[in-house]
Coordinates of C-alpha atoms in Angstrom, one line a residue:
M1 CA -31.3 -26.8 -10.3
E2 CA -29.8 -24.3 -12.8
E3 CA -29.7 -25.4 -16.3
K4 CA -26.3 -26.2 -17.9
Y5 CA -25.3 -26.6 -21.5
T6 CA -22.6 -28.5 -23.4
I7 CA -20.1 -26.6 -25.4
G8 CA -21.8 -27.5 -28.5
E9 CA -25.1 -26.0 -27.3
T10 CA -23.5 -23.1 -25.8
A11 CA -21.6 -22.3 -29.0
K12 CA -25.0 -22.5 -31.0
I13 CA -26.8 -20.2 -28.6
I14 CA -24.3 -17.5 -28.9
G15 CA -23.8 -18.1 -32.7
S16 CA -20.2 -19.0 -32.5
T17 CA -18.2 -22.2 -32.9
I18 CA -17.1 -24.9 -30.4
K19 CA -13.4 -24.1 -31.3
T20 CA -13.9 -20.4 -30.3
V21 CA -15.7 -21.2 -26.8
R22 CA -12.9 -23.7 -26.1
Y23 CA -10.3 -21.1 -27.0
Y24 CA -11.7 -18.7 -24.5
D25 CA -11.5 -21.4 -21.9
E26 CA -7.9 -22.3 -22.7
I27 CA -6.5 -18.6 -22.5
G28 CA -8.5 -18.1 -19.2
L29 CA -10.9 -15.5 -20.6
L30 CA -13.9 -17.6 -19.7
K31 CA -13.9 -20.8 -18.0
P32 CA -17.1 -23.0 -17.7
T33 CA -18.7 -23.2 -14.4
S34 CA -18.6 -26.9 -14.3
Y35 CA -17.7 -30.3 -15.8
T36 CA -19.5 -33.7 -16.3
E37 CA -18.0 -36.5 -14.7
G38 CA -16.3 -37.3 -17.9
G39 CA -14.6 -34.0 -18.0
H40 CA -16.7 -32.2 -20.6
R41 CA -17.4 -28.5 -20.2
L42 CA -20.9 -27.3 -18.9
Y43 CA -22.0 -23.7 -19.2
T44 CA -24.7 -22.0 -17.2
N45 CA -26.9 -18.9 -18.4
E46 CA -24.6 -16.7 -16.5
D47 CA -21.5 -18.1 -18.6
I48 CA -23.5 -17.7 -21.9
W49 CA -24.4 -14.1 -21.0
R50 CA -20.6 -13.3 -20.5
L51 CA -19.8 -15.3 -23.6
E52 CA -22.3 -13.1 -25.6
M53 CA -20.7 -10.0 -24.1
I54 CA -17.3 -11.2 -25.3
T55 CA -18.7 -11.9 -28.8
N56 CA -20.1 -8.3 -28.7
L57 CA -16.9 -6.8 -27.8
R58 CA -14.9 -8.7 -30.1
Y59 CA -17.4 -7.5 -32.8
L60 CA -16.5 -3.9 -31.8
D61 CA -12.7 -4.8 -32.3
F62 CA -11.7 -5.0 -28.7
G63 CA -8.7 -7.1 -28.0
I64 CA -8.6 -10.0 -25.7
D65 CA -6.5 -8.4 -23.1
E66 CA -9.0 -5.5 -22.8
I67 CA -11.9 -7.8 -22.7
S68 CA -10.3 -9.7 -19.9
K69 CA -9.8 -6.4 -17.9
I70 CA -13.3 -5.2 -18.6
L71 CA -14.8 -8.5 -17.2
S72 CA -12.6 -8.7 -14.2
E73 CA -13.5 -5.1 -13.6
E74 CA -9.8 -4.2 -13.6
I75 CA -10.5 -1.3 -15.9
P76 CA -13.9 0.8 -15.7
V77 CA -16.2 0.1 -18.5
D78 CA -16.4 3.8 -19.5
K79 CA -12.6 4.0 -19.7
A80 CA -12.4 1.1 -22.0
L81 CA -15.0 2.6 -24.2
D82 CA -13.1 5.7 -24.4
W83 CA -10.0 3.9 -25.5
Q84 CA -11.9 2.0 -28.0
I85 CA -13.6 5.1 -29.5
E86 CA -10.2 6.9 -29.8
S87 CA -8.8 3.8 -31.5
L88 CA -11.5 3.5 -34.1
E89 CA -11.5 7.2 -34.7
T90 CA -7.8 6.9 -35.6
Q91 CA -8.6 3.8 -37.9
A92 CA -11.3 5.8 -39.5
T93 CA -8.9 8.7 -40.1
T94 CA -6.5 6.0 -41.7
L95 CA -9.1 4.5 -44.0
M96 CA -10.1 8.1 -45.3
D97 CA -6.4 8.7 -45.8
M98 CA -6.0 5.5 -47.7
I99 CA -9.3 6.1 -49.8
S100 CA -7.9 9.5 -50.7
I101 CA -4.6 8.2 -51.9
L102 CA -6.3 5.3 -54.0
R103 CA -8.7 7.9 -55.8
Q104 CA -5.8 10.3 -56.6
A105 CA -4.0 7.3 -58.2
K106 CA -6.9 6.2 -60.0
E107 CA -7.6 9.6 -61.4
H108 CA -4.0 10.3 -62.4
D109 CA -3.5 10.3 -66.0
G110 CA -0.4 8.0 -66.6
D111 CA 1.3 5.5 -64.7
S112 CA -1.1 4.9 -61.7
L113 CA 1.2 2.5 -59.8
Q114 CA 4.2 4.8 -60.0
Y115 CA 2.0 7.7 -58.9
L116 CA 0.5 5.6 -56.0
H117 CA 4.1 4.9 -54.9
N118 CA 5.1 8.6 -54.8
L119 CA 2.0 9.6 -52.9
V120 CA 2.6 7.0 -50.2
N121 CA 6.2 7.8 -49.9
A122 CA 5.3 11.5 -49.6
R123 CA 3.2 10.7 -46.7
T124 CA 5.3 8.4 -44.9
I125 CA 7.4 10.2 -42.1
N126 CA 11.0 8.7 -41.9
S127 CA 12.8 8.7 -38.4
E128 CA 15.1 11.7 -39.4
H129 CA 12.0 13.8 -39.8
K130 CA 10.4 12.7 -36.5
K131 CA 13.7 13.5 -34.6
Q132 CA 13.9 17.0 -36.1
F133 CA 10.4 17.7 -35.2
I134 CA 10.9 16.4 -31.5
D135 CA 14.2 18.4 -31.2
K136 CA 12.7 21.5 -32.3
K137 CA 9.6 21.1 -29.8
V138 CA 11.8 20.4 -27.0
K139 CA 13.9 23.5 -27.7
E140 CA 10.9 25.7 -28.3
S141 CA 9.2 24.4 -25.1
Q142 CA 12.3 24.5 -22.9
L143 CA 11.4 21.0 -21.7
L144 CA 14.2 19.9 -19.2
I145 CA 16.0 23.2 -19.5
G146 CA 19.4 23.2 -18.1
I147 CA 19.6 19.3 -18.0
P148 CA 22.8 17.8 -19.6
K149 CA 22.1 16.2 -23.0
E150 CA 22.9 12.6 -21.8
W151 CA 20.2 13.0 -19.1
R152 CA 17.7 14.4 -21.7
D153 CA 18.3 11.5 -23.9
S154 CA 17.6 9.1 -20.9
F155 CA 14.3 11.1 -20.3
F156 CA 13.3 10.3 -23.8
H157 CA 14.9 6.9 -24.0
Y158 CA 11.7 4.7 -24.7
F159 CA 10.2 7.5 -26.7
N160 CA 13.3 7.5 -29.1
K161 CA 13.6 3.7 -29.1
Y162 CA 10.0 2.8 -30.1
I163 CA 8.6 5.9 -31.7
I164 CA 11.3 8.0 -33.3
N165 CA 13.5 5.1 -34.5
Q166 CA 10.7 3.1 -35.8
V167 CA 11.9 1.9 -39.3
K168 CA 8.6 1.5 -41.3
S169 CA 5.1 2.8 -40.4
S170 CA 1.8 1.4 -41.7
A171 CA -1.0 3.7 -42.9
K172 CA -2.6 3.5 -39.5
Q173 CA 0.7 4.4 -37.7
T174 CA 1.3 7.3 -40.1
A175 CA -2.1 8.7 -39.2
A176 CA -1.3 8.3 -35.5
W177 CA 2.0 10.2 -36.0
R178 CA 0.1 13.1 -37.5
E179 CA -2.3 13.3 -34.7
L180 CA 0.7 13.0 -32.3
Q181 CA 2.3 16.0 -34.0
E182 CA -1.0 18.0 -33.7
L183 CA -1.0 17.0 -29.9
I184 CA 2.5 17.9 -29.3
N185 CA 2.0 21.4 -31.0
D186 CA -0.7 22.0 -28.2
P187 CA 0.6 24.4 -25.6
Q188 CA -1.4 22.8 -22.9
F189 CA 0.1 19.3 -23.9
I190 CA 3.4 20.8 -23.3
K191 CA 2.4 22.1 -19.8
D192 CA 1.0 18.6 -18.9
L193 CA 4.3 17.0 -20.0
K194 CA 6.3 19.4 -17.8
N195 CA 4.5 18.0 -14.8
T196 CA 6.0 14.8 -15.7
E197 CA 9.5 16.0 -15.1
F198 CA 9.4 16.2 -11.1
L199 CA 9.9 12.5 -10.6
Y200 CA 12.8 12.4 -13.1
M201 CA 14.4 15.4 -11.4
N202 CA 15.0 13.2 -8.1
I203 CA 17.5 11.3 -10.2
V204 CA 19.1 14.3 -12.1
H205 CA 19.8 16.4 -9.0
Q206 CA 20.8 13.5 -6.7
P207 CA 22.2 11.2 -9.2
K208 CA 23.3 7.7 -7.9
Y209 CA 24.4 6.6 -11.4
N210 CA 25.3 8.0 -14.7
A211 CA 22.7 8.3 -17.5
T212 CA 23.8 5.2 -19.3
T213 CA 23.6 3.0 -16.0
L214 CA 20.0 4.5 -15.3
V215 CA 18.8 3.3 -18.8
R216 CA 20.1 -0.2 -18.3
K217 CA 18.5 -0.4 -14.8
L218 CA 15.1 0.8 -16.4
E219 CA 15.5 -1.7 -19.2
N220 CA 15.9 -4.3 -16.5
I221 CA 13.0 -3.4 -14.6
H222 CA 10.6 -3.4 -17.7
D223 CA 12.3 -6.8 -18.7
R224 CA 11.1 -8.2 -15.1
L225 CA 7.7 -6.5 -15.6
N226 CA 7.2 -8.1 -18.9
K227 CA 8.0 -11.5 -17.6
A228 CA 5.6 -11.0 -14.7
L229 CA 2.8 -9.9 -17.4
K230 CA 3.5 -13.3 -19.2
Q231 CA 3.2 -15.4 -16.1
K232 CA 0.0 -13.3 -15.0
L233 CA 1.4 -12.6 -11.7
P234 CA -0.8 -10.2 -9.6
A235 CA 0.3 -6.8 -8.3
S236 CA 0.6 -8.4 -4.8
S237 CA 2.9 -11.2 -5.9
P238 CA 6.4 -11.2 -4.4
V239 CA 8.0 -10.8 -7.8
V240 CA 6.1 -7.6 -8.4
Q241 CA 6.6 -6.3 -5.0
A242 CA 10.3 -6.9 -5.3
I243 CA 10.2 -4.7 -8.6
V244 CA 8.4 -2.2 -6.7
D245 CA 11.1 -1.9 -4.1
D246 CA 13.8 -1.7 -6.8
T247 CA 12.0 1.1 -8.6
A248 CA 11.8 3.0 -5.3
R249 CA 15.6 2.6 -4.8
L250 CA 15.9 3.9 -8.3
Y251 CA 13.8 7.0 -8.4
A252 CA 13.6 7.9 -4.7
N253 CA 16.1 10.4 -3.1
S254 CA 17.7 9.5 0.3
E255 CA 15.2 11.3 2.4
Q256 CA 12.3 9.5 0.7
L257 CA 13.9 6.0 1.0
D258 CA 13.9 6.5 4.8
N259 CA 10.1 6.3 4.8
K260 CA 8.9 4.4 1.6
E261 CA 5.2 4.9 2.5
D262 CA 5.7 8.5 2.0
Y263 CA 7.5 7.9 -1.3
F264 CA 4.6 5.7 -2.6
H265 CA 2.1 8.3 -1.7
Y266 CA 4.2 10.7 -3.6
F267 CA 4.5 8.3 -6.6
V268 CA 0.7 7.7 -6.6
K269 CA 0.1 11.5 -6.7
Y270 CA 2.7 12.1 -9.3
I271 CA 0.8 9.2 -11.6
Q272 CA -2.5 10.9 -10.9
R273 CA -1.1 14.3 -11.9
T274 CA 0.1 12.8 -15.2
K275 CA -3.2 11.4 -16.2
T276 CA -4.6 14.0 -18.0
K277 CA -6.8 13.8 -21.1
R278 CA -3.9 14.9 -23.5
L279 CA -1.2 12.7 -21.8
E280 CA -3.4 9.7 -22.0
R281 CA -4.2 10.3 -25.6
C282 CA -0.5 10.6 -26.3
E283 CA -0.1 7.2 -24.6
T284 CA -2.8 5.7 -27.0
L285 CA -1.2 7.0 -30.0
C286 CA 2.2 5.8 -29.1
A287 CA 0.8 2.4 -28.4
I288 CA -0.7 2.5 -32.0
L289 CA 2.7 3.6 -33.3
S290 CA 4.6 0.8 -31.7
P291 CA 3.5 -2.5 -30.2
Q292 CA 6.8 -2.4 -28.0
Y293 CA 5.4 0.9 -26.7
Y294 CA 2.1 -0.7 -26.0
Q295 CA 3.8 -3.5 -23.9
L296 CA 5.8 -0.9 -22.1
S297 CA 2.5 0.8 -21.0
K298 CA 1.2 -2.5 -19.8
A299 CA 4.2 -3.0 -17.7
N300 CA 4.0 0.3 -16.2
Q301 CA 0.4 -0.3 -15.3
L302 CA 1.4 -3.4 -13.4
L303 CA 4.0 -1.5 -11.5
F304 CA 1.6 1.2 -10.6
Q305 CA -0.8 -1.5 -9.4
G306 CA 2.1 -3.0 -7.4
I307 CA 2.5 0.4 -5.5
E308 CA -1.2 0.9 -5.1
W309 CA -1.4 -2.6 -3.5
R310 CA 1.8 -1.9 -1.3
L311 CA 0.1 1.3 0.1
E312 CA -3.2 -0.3 0.8
H313 CA -1.6 -3.3 2.4
T314 CA 0.6 -1.1 4.6
E315 CA -2.4 1.1 5.6
N316 CA -4.4 -1.8 6.4
S317 CA -1.6 -3.4 8.6
E318 CA -1.4 -0.2 10.5
R319 CA -5.1 -0.2 11.2
E320 CA -5.0 -3.7 12.7

């Protein structure tokens, strides 16, 4: 019979605490294989190996949500490692920037605290400066050229809401904004971004609603996706699939709605076209800049998974 260990023995083997191992069970990250007749947790060698892997990933600053997706193979390991490398590189840049500020303040002859205050304020980017930078780049790149202002505003709604209008930035967020500026100044990034216009043009050229109504409907969809995420609903659930249908009605033109399968194929190709290295880095930086934007990205991932499930389910049904 396979050897099993109590929670105390398991915690000792992995060099952790009973409280931590119990917490991983309570949040569903790793549940024990079995229990004693009295209801006490029992862990196998495989459980312990997975707990050690969780401990290693936590040591490398992976979040609980990311670890869960790695263990469930929801995201490939190499992809998760790329994300973490990028995140840590941003943190490293931030730390060097902070060290530079502290050294300058220390070496300043006079009121070091006032000088420190001035240095930090000089490096902090306010909302107006962000807006001016983005407006200039949109004009230079001719992004959404010929589109009325209210529709351009709806295209950038979430970026403006969570990134541009952010009130206060930490040192890490300031470093992320600087890198984001460099990225936006890259002509290839602008070219990649223009590829994201096509889906949006379905709405602009065959509008069912005005721009204000569109934003309200988008907010409603993302509120529902966030609730689904909190409830840990799978992409195949009726709730997520209902959101998939409502999203299709929102974005698809009349011809595409006649054949939803064709539209979903189109949508998947669109998503694949937008998964360039630069656009994905932009998403990472925006997630660093704003926790709300990070939540928005998670909601969009669930929506995409729901569309992929619908396609696979439809194709399997047709084969049967």
